[in-house]
Every structure is written in C-alpha cells, then in structure tokens.
Short mmCIF file of N, CA and C (backbone and C1' of nucleotides) in Angstrom, two decimals:
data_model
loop_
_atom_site.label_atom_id
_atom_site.label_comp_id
_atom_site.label_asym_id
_atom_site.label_seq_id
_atom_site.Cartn_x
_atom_site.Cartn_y
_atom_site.Cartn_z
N UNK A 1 48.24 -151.10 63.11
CA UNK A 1 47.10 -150.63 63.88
C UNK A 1 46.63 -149.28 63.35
N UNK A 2 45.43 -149.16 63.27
CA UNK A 2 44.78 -147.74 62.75
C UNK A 2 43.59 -147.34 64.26
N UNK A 3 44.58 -146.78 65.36
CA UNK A 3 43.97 -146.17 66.31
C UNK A 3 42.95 -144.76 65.71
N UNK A 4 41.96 -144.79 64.68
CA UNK A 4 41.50 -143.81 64.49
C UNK A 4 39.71 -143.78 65.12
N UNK A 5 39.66 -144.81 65.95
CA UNK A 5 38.87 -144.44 66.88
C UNK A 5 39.19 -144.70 68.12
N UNK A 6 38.39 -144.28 69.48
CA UNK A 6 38.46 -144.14 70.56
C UNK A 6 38.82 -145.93 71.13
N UNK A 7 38.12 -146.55 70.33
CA UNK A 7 37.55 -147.68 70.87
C UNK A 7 38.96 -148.77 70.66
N UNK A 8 39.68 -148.53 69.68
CA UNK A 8 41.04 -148.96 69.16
C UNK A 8 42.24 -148.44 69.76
N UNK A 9 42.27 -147.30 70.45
CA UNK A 9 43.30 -146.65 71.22
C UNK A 9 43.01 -146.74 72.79
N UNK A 10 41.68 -147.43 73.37
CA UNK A 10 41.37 -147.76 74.22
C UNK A 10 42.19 -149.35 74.39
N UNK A 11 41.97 -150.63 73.46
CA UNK A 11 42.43 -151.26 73.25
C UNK A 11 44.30 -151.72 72.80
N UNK A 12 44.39 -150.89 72.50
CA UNK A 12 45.97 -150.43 72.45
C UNK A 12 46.66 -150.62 74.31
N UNK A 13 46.06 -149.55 74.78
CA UNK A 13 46.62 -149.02 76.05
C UNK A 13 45.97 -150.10 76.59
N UNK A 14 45.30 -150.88 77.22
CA UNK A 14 45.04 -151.91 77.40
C UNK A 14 45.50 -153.01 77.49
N UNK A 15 46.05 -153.28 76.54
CA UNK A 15 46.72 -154.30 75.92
C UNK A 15 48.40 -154.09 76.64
N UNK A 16 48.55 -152.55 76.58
CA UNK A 16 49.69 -152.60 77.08
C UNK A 16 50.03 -152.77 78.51
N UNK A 17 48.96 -153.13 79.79
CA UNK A 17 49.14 -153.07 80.90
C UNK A 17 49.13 -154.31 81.18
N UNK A 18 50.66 -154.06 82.08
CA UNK A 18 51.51 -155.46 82.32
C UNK A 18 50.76 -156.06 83.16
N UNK A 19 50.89 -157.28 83.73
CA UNK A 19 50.49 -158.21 84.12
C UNK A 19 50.81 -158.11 85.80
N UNK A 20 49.55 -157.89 86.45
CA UNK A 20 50.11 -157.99 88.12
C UNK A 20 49.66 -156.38 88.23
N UNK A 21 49.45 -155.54 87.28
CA UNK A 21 49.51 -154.24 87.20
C UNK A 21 47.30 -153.80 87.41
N UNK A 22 47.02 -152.67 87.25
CA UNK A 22 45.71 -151.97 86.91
C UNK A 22 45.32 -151.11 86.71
N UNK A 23 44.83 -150.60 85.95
CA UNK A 23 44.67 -149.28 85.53
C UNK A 23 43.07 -148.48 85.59
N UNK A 24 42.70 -147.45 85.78
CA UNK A 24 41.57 -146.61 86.05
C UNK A 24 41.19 -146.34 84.65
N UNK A 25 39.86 -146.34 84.36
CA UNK A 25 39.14 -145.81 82.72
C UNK A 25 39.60 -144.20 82.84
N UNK A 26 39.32 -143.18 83.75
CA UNK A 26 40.31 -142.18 83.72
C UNK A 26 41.46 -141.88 83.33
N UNK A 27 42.32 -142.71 83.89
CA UNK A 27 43.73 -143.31 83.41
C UNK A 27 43.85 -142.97 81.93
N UNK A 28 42.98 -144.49 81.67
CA UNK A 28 43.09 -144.35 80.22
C UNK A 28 43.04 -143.26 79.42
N UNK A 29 41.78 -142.81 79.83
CA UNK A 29 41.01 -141.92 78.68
C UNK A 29 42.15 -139.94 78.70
N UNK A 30 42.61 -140.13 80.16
CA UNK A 30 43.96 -139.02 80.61
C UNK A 30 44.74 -139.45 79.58
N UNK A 31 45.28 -140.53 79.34
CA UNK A 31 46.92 -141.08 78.41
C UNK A 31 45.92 -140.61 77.08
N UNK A 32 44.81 -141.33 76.40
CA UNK A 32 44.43 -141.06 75.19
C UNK A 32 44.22 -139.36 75.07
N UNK A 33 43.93 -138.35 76.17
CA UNK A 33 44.16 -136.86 75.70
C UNK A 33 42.53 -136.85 76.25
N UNK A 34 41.91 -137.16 76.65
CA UNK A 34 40.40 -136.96 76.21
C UNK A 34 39.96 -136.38 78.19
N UNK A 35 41.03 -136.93 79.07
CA UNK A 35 41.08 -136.78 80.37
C UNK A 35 39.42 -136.87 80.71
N UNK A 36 38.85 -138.06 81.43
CA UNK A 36 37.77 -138.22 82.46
C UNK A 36 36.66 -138.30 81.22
N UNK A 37 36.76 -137.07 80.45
CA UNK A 37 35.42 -136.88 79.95
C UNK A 37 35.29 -137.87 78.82
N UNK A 38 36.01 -138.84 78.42
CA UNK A 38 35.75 -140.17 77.91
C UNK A 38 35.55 -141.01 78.40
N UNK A 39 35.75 -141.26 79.83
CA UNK A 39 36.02 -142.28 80.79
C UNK A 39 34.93 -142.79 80.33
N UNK A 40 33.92 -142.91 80.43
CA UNK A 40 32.47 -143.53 80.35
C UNK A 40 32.73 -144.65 78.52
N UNK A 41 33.17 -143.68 77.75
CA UNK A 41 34.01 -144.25 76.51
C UNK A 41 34.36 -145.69 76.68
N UNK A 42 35.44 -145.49 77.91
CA UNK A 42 36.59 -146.51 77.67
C UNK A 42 36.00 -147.30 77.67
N UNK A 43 35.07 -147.52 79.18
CA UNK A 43 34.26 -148.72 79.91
C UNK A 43 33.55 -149.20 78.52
N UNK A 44 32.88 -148.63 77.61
CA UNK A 44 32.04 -149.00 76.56
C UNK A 44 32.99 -149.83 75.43
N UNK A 45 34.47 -149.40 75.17
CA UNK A 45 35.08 -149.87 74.58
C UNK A 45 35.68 -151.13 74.70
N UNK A 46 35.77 -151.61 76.37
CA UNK A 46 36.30 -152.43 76.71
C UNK A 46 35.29 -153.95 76.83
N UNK A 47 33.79 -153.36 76.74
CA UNK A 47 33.05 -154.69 76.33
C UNK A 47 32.67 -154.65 75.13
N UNK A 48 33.44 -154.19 74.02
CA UNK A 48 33.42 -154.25 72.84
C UNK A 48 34.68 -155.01 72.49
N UNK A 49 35.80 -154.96 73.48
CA UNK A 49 37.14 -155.47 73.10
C UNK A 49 37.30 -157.03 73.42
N UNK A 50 35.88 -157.39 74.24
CA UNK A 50 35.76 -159.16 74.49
C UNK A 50 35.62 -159.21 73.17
N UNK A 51 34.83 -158.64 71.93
CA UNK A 51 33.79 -159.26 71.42
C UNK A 51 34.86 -159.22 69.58
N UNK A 52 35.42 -157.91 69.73
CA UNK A 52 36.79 -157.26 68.77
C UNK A 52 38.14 -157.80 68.40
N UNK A 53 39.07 -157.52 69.91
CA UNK A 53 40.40 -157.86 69.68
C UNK A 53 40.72 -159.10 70.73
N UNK A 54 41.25 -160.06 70.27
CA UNK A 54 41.66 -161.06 70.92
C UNK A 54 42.41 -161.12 72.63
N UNK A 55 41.80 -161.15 73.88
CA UNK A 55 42.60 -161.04 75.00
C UNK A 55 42.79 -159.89 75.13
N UNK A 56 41.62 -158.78 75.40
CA UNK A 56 42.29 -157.53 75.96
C UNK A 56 42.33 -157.29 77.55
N UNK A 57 43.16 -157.40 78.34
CA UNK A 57 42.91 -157.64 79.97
C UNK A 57 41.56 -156.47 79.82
N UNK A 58 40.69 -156.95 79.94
CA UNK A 58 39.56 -155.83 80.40
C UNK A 58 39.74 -156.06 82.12
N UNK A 59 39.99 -156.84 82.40
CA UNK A 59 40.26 -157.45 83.80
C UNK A 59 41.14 -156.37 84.65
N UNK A 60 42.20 -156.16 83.83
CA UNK A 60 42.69 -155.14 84.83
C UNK A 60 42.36 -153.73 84.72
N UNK A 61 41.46 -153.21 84.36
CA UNK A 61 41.11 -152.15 84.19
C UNK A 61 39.93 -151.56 84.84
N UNK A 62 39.75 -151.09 85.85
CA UNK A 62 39.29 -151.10 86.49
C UNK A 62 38.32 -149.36 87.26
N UNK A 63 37.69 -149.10 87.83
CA UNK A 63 37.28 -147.60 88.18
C UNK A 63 38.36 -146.92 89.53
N UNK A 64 38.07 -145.48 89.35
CA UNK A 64 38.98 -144.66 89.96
C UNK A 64 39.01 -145.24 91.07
N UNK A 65 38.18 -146.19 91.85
CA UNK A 65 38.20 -146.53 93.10
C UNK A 65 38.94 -147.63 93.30
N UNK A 66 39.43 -148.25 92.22
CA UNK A 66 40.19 -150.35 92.23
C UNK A 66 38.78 -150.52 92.55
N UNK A 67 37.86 -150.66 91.94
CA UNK A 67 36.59 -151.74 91.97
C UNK A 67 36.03 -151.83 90.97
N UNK A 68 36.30 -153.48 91.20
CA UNK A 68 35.76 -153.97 89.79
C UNK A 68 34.24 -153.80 89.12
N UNK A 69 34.04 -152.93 88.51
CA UNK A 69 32.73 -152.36 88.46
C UNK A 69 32.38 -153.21 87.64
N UNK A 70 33.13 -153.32 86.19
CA UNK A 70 32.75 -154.46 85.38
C UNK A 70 32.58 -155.75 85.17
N UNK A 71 32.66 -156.36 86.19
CA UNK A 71 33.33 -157.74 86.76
C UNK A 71 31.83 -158.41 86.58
N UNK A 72 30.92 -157.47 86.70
CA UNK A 72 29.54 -158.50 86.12
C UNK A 72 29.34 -158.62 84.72
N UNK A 73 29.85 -157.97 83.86
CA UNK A 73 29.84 -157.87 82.68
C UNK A 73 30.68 -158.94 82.12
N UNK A 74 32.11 -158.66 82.97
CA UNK A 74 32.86 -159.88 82.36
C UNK A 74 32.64 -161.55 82.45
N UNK A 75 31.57 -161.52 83.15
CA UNK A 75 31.29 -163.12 83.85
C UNK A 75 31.03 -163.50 84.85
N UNK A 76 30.67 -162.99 85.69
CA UNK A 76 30.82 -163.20 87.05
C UNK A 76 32.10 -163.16 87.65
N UNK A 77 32.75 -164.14 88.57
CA UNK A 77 33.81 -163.69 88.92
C UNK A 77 34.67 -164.29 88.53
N UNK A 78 34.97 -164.38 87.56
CA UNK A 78 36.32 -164.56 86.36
C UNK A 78 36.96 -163.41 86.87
N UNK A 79 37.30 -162.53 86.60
CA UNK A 79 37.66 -161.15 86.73
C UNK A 79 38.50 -161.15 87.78
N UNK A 80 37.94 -161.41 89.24
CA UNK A 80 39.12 -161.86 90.44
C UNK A 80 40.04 -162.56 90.53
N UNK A 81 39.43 -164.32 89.63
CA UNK A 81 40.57 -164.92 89.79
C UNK A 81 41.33 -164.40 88.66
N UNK A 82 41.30 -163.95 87.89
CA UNK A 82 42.32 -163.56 86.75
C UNK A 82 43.44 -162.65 87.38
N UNK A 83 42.56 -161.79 88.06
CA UNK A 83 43.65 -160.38 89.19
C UNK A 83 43.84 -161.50 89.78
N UNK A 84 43.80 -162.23 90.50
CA UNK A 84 44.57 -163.19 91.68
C UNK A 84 45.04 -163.88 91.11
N UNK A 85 45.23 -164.60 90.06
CA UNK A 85 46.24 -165.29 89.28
C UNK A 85 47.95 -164.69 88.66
N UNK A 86 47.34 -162.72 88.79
CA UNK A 86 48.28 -161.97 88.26
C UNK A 86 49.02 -161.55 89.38
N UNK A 87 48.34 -162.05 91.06
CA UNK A 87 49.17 -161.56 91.84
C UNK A 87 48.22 -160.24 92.40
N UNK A 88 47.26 -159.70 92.12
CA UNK A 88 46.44 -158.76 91.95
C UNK A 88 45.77 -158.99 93.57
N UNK A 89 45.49 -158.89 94.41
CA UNK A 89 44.74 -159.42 95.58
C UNK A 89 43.37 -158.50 95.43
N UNK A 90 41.88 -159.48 95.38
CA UNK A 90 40.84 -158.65 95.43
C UNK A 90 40.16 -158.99 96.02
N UNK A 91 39.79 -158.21 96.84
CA UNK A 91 38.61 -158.71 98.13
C UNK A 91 37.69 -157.62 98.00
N UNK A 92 35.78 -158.06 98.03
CA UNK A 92 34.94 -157.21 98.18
C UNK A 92 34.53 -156.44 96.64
N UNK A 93 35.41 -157.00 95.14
CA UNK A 93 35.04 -156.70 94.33
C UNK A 93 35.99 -155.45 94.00
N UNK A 94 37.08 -155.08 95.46
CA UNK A 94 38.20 -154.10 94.61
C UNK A 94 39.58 -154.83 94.93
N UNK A 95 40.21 -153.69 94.53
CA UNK A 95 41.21 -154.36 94.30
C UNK A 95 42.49 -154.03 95.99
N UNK A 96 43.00 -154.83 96.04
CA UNK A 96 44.18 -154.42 97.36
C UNK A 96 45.30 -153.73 97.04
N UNK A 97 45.55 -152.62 97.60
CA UNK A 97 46.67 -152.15 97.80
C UNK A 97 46.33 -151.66 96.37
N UNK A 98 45.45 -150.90 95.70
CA UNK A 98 45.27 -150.36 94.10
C UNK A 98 46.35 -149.65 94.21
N UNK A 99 46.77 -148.83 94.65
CA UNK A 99 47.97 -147.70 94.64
C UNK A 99 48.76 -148.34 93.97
N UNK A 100 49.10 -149.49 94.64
CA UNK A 100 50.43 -150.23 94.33
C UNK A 100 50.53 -150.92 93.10
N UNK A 101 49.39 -151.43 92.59
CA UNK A 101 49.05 -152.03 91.43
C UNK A 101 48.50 -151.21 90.21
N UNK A 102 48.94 -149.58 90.50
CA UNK A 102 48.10 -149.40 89.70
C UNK A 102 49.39 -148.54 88.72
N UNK A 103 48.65 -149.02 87.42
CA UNK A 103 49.87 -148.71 86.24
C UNK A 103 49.54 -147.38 85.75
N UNK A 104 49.85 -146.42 85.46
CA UNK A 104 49.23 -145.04 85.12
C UNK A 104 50.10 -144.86 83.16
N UNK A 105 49.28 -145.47 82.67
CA UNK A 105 49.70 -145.43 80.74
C UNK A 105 50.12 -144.38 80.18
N UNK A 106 49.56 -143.03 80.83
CA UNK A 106 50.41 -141.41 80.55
C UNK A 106 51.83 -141.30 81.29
N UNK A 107 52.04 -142.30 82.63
CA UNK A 107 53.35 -141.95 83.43
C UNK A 107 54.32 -143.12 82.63
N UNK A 108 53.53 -144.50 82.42
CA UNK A 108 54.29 -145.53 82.34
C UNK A 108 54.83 -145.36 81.04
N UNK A 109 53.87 -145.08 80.32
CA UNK A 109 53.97 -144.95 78.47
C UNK A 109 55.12 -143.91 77.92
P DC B 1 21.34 -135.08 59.03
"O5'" DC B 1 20.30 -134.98 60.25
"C5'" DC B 1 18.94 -134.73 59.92
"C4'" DC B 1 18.06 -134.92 61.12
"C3'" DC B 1 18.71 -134.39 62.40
"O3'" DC B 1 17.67 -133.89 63.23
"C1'" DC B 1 18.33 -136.70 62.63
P DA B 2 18.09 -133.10 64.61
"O5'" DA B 2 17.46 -134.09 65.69
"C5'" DA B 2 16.08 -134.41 65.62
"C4'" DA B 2 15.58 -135.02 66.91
"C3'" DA B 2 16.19 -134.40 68.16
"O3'" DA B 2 15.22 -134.39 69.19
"C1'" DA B 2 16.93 -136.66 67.95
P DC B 3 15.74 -134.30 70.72
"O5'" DC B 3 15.78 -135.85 71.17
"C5'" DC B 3 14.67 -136.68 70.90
"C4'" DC B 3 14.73 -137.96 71.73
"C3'" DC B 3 15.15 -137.71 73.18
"O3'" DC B 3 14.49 -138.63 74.05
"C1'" DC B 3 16.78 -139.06 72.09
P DT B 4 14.96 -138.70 75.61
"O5'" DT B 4 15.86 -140.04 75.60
"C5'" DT B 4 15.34 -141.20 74.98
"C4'" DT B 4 16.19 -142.42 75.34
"C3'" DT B 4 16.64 -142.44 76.80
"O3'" DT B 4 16.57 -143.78 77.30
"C1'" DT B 4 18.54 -142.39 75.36
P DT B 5 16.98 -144.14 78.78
"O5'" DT B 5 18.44 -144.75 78.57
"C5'" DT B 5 18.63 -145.74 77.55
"C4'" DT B 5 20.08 -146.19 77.52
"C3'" DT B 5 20.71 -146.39 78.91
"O3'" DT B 5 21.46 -147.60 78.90
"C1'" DT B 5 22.02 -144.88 77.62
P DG B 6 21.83 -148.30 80.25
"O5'" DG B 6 23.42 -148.12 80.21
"C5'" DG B 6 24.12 -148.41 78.99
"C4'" DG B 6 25.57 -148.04 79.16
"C3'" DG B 6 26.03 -148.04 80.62
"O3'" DG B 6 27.24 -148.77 80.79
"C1'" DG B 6 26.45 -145.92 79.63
P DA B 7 26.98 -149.78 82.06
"O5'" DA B 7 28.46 -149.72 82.61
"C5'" DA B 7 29.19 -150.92 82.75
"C4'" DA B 7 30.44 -150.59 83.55
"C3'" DA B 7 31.12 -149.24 83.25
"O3'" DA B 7 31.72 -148.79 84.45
"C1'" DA B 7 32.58 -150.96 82.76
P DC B 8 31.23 -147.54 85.24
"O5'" DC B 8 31.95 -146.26 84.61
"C5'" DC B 8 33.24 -146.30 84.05
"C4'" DC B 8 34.00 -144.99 84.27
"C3'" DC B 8 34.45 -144.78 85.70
"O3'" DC B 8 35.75 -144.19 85.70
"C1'" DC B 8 33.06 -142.99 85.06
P DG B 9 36.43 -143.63 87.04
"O5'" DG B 9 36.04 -142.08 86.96
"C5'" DG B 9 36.47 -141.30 85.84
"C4'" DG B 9 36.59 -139.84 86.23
"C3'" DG B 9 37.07 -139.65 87.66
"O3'" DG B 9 37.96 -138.55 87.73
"C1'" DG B 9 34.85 -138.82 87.44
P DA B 10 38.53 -138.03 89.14
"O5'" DA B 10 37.89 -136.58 89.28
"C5'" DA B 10 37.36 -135.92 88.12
"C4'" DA B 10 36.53 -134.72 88.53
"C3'" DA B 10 36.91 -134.17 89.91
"O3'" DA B 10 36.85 -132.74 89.88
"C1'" DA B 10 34.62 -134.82 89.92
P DT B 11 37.25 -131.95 91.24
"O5'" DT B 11 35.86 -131.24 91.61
"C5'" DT B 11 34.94 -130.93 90.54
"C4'" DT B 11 33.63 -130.41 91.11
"C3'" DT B 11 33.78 -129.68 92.46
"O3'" DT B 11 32.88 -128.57 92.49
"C1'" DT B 11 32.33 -131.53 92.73
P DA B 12 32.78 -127.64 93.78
"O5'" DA B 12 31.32 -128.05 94.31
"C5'" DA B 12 30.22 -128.14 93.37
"C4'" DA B 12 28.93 -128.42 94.10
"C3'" DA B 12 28.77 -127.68 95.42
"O3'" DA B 12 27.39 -127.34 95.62
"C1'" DA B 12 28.77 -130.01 95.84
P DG B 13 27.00 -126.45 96.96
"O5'" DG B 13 26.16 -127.51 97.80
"C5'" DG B 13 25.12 -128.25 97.18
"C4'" DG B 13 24.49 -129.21 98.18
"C3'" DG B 13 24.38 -128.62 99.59
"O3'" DG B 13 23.14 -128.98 100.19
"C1'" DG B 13 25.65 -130.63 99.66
P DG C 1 37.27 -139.39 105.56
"O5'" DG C 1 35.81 -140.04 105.44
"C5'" DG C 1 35.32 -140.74 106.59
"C4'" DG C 1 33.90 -141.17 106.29
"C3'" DG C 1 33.76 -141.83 104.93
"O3'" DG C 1 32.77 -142.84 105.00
"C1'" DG C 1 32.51 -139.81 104.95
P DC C 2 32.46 -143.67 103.68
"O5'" DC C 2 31.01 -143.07 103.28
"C5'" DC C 2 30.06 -142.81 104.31
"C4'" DC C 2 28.71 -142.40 103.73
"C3'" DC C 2 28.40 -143.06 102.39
"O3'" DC C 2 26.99 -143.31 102.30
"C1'" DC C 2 28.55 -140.70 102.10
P DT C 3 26.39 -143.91 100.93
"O5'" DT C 3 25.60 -142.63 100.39
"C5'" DT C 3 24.88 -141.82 101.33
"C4'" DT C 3 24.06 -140.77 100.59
"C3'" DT C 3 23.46 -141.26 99.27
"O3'" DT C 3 22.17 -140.68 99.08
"C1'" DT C 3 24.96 -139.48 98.84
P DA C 4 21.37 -140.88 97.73
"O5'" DA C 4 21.65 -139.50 96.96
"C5'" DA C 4 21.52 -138.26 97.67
"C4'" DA C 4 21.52 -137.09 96.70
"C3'" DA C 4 20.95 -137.41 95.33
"O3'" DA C 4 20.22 -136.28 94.82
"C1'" DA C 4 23.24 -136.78 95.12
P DT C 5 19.58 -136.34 93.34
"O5'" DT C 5 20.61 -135.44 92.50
"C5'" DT C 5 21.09 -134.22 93.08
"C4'" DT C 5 21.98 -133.47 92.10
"C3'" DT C 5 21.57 -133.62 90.64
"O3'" DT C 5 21.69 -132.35 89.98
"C1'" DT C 5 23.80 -134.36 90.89
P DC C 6 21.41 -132.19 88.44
"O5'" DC C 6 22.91 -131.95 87.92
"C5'" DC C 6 23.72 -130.98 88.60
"C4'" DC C 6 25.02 -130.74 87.87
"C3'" DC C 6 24.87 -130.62 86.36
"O3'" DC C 6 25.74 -129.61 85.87
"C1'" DC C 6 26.25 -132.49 86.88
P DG C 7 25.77 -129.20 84.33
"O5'" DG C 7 27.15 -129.83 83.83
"C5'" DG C 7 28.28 -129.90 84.72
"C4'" DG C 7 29.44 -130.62 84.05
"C3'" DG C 7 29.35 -130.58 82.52
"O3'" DG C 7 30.65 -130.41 81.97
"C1'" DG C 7 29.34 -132.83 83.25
P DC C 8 30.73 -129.94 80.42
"O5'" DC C 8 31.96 -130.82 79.93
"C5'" DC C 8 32.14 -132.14 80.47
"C4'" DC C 8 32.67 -133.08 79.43
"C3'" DC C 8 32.18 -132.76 78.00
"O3'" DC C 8 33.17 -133.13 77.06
"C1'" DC C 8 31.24 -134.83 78.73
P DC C 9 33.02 -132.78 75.55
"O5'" DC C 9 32.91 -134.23 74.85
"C5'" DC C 9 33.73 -135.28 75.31
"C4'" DC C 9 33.28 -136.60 74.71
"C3'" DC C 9 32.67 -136.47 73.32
"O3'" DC C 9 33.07 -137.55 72.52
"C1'" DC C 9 31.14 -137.55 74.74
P DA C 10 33.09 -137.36 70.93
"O5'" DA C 10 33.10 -138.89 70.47
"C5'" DA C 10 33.56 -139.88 71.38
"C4'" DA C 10 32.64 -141.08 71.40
"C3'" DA C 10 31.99 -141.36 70.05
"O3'" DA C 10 31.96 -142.74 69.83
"C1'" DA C 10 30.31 -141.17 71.69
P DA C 11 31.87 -143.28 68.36
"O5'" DA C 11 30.82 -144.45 68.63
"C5'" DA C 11 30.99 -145.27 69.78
"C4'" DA C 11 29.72 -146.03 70.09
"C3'" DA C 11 29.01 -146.55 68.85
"O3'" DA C 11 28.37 -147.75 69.19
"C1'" DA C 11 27.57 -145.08 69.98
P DG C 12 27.85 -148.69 68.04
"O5'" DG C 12 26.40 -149.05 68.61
"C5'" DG C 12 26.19 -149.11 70.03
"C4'" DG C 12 24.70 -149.07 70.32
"C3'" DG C 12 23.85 -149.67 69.21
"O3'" DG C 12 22.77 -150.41 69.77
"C1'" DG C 12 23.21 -147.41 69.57
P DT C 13 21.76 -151.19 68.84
"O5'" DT C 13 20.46 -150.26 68.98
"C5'" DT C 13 20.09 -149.76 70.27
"C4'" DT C 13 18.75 -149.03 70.17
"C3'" DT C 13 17.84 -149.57 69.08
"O3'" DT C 13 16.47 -149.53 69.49
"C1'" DT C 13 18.29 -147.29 68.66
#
DNA sequence: CACTTGACGATAG
DNA sequence: GCTATCGCCAAGT
C-alpha cells in the first residue's frame, strides 16, 4: 500500500473497521492526524472508494451524529440493511446505540 | 491558475 | 435544544 494520499489512508482505516462496529469521518480524519479539518475529505474519499478499492464498508462510516448521511449516495437503503445485517440497529437513517458501535481507529488502532 | 463544491465538525446565537 | 455560520482542506471544473 502507498498511503501517500488522503484518499488511500482514508481507505486503509476503513477497511479496518470490524464488522458490527462504526466509525465518524472525524474519527477518521483524528486517527489520519488531520483532526475534523479533513473530515469533509474523508466523506469525498469514501465515494471514491465504491468506485477505487474493492469493498470498502463505506457503510459503516458514518457522521459525528451515527447518521447515515451518505446512505443516499450509497443506494438508497442498502446501507441499513448492510448495518442490520452486521448487527448494527438503524432506525430513522442513524444508527442505535452509536456509542456502543462506535469503533474509534486512533483508540482501537 | 482561480473559483466552486463537498458522505463534516465545532462554536455561537 | 435547534438553527445558522465559520472554519479547513483538497479535488474537480
């Protein structure tokens, strides 16, 4: 891997969030060093990562709030059942109990 | 090369 | 608590 852009180290950390788990573009962009002020980044990177790297959960990745902001981007609502397939419970377009589901890639990593 | 846009986040009112 | 605005940065046009 040659993480020498944003958009590849977005995909990395991504890739690494387990299954049943979710993570905030904050999150991310905090673990990559860039804290918040990439956030807007990630989101851009992650509908580049349908199109890039094979299976990147863009699904669980989600805004500071557990709501699936991107979930129109990804398809309609693909995106839920994928979190509800992982065990993920989403009602209203966020996610349940986010606290609990939510993987933090700077704590976990 | 300059301007616009964007899966966000935080702070202020 | 909710809405409005600013901030930050990179990629696309």
């Amino acid at each position: 891997m040659s993480p020498d852009n944003f958009y590849d180290m977005v995909y990395q950390v991504v890739r690494l969030i387990p299954a049943g788990r979710v993570t905030s573009y904050g999150a991310i962009a905090n673990a990559i060093g860039t804290r918040g002020r990439t956030s807007r980044m990630v989101g851009y990177a992650l509908k580049h990562a349908g199109s890039v790297h094979p299976q990147v959960p863009a699904h669980r990745v989600v805004n500071s709030q557990g709501l699936l902001t991107g979930k129109f981007h990804f398809g309609g609502s693909t995106m839920e059942q994928l979190l509800a397939s992982e065990g993920v419970m989403v009602t209203d377009n966020k996610i349940v109990d986010f606290k609990k589901v939510f993987w933090d890639p700077a704590t976990e990593l």
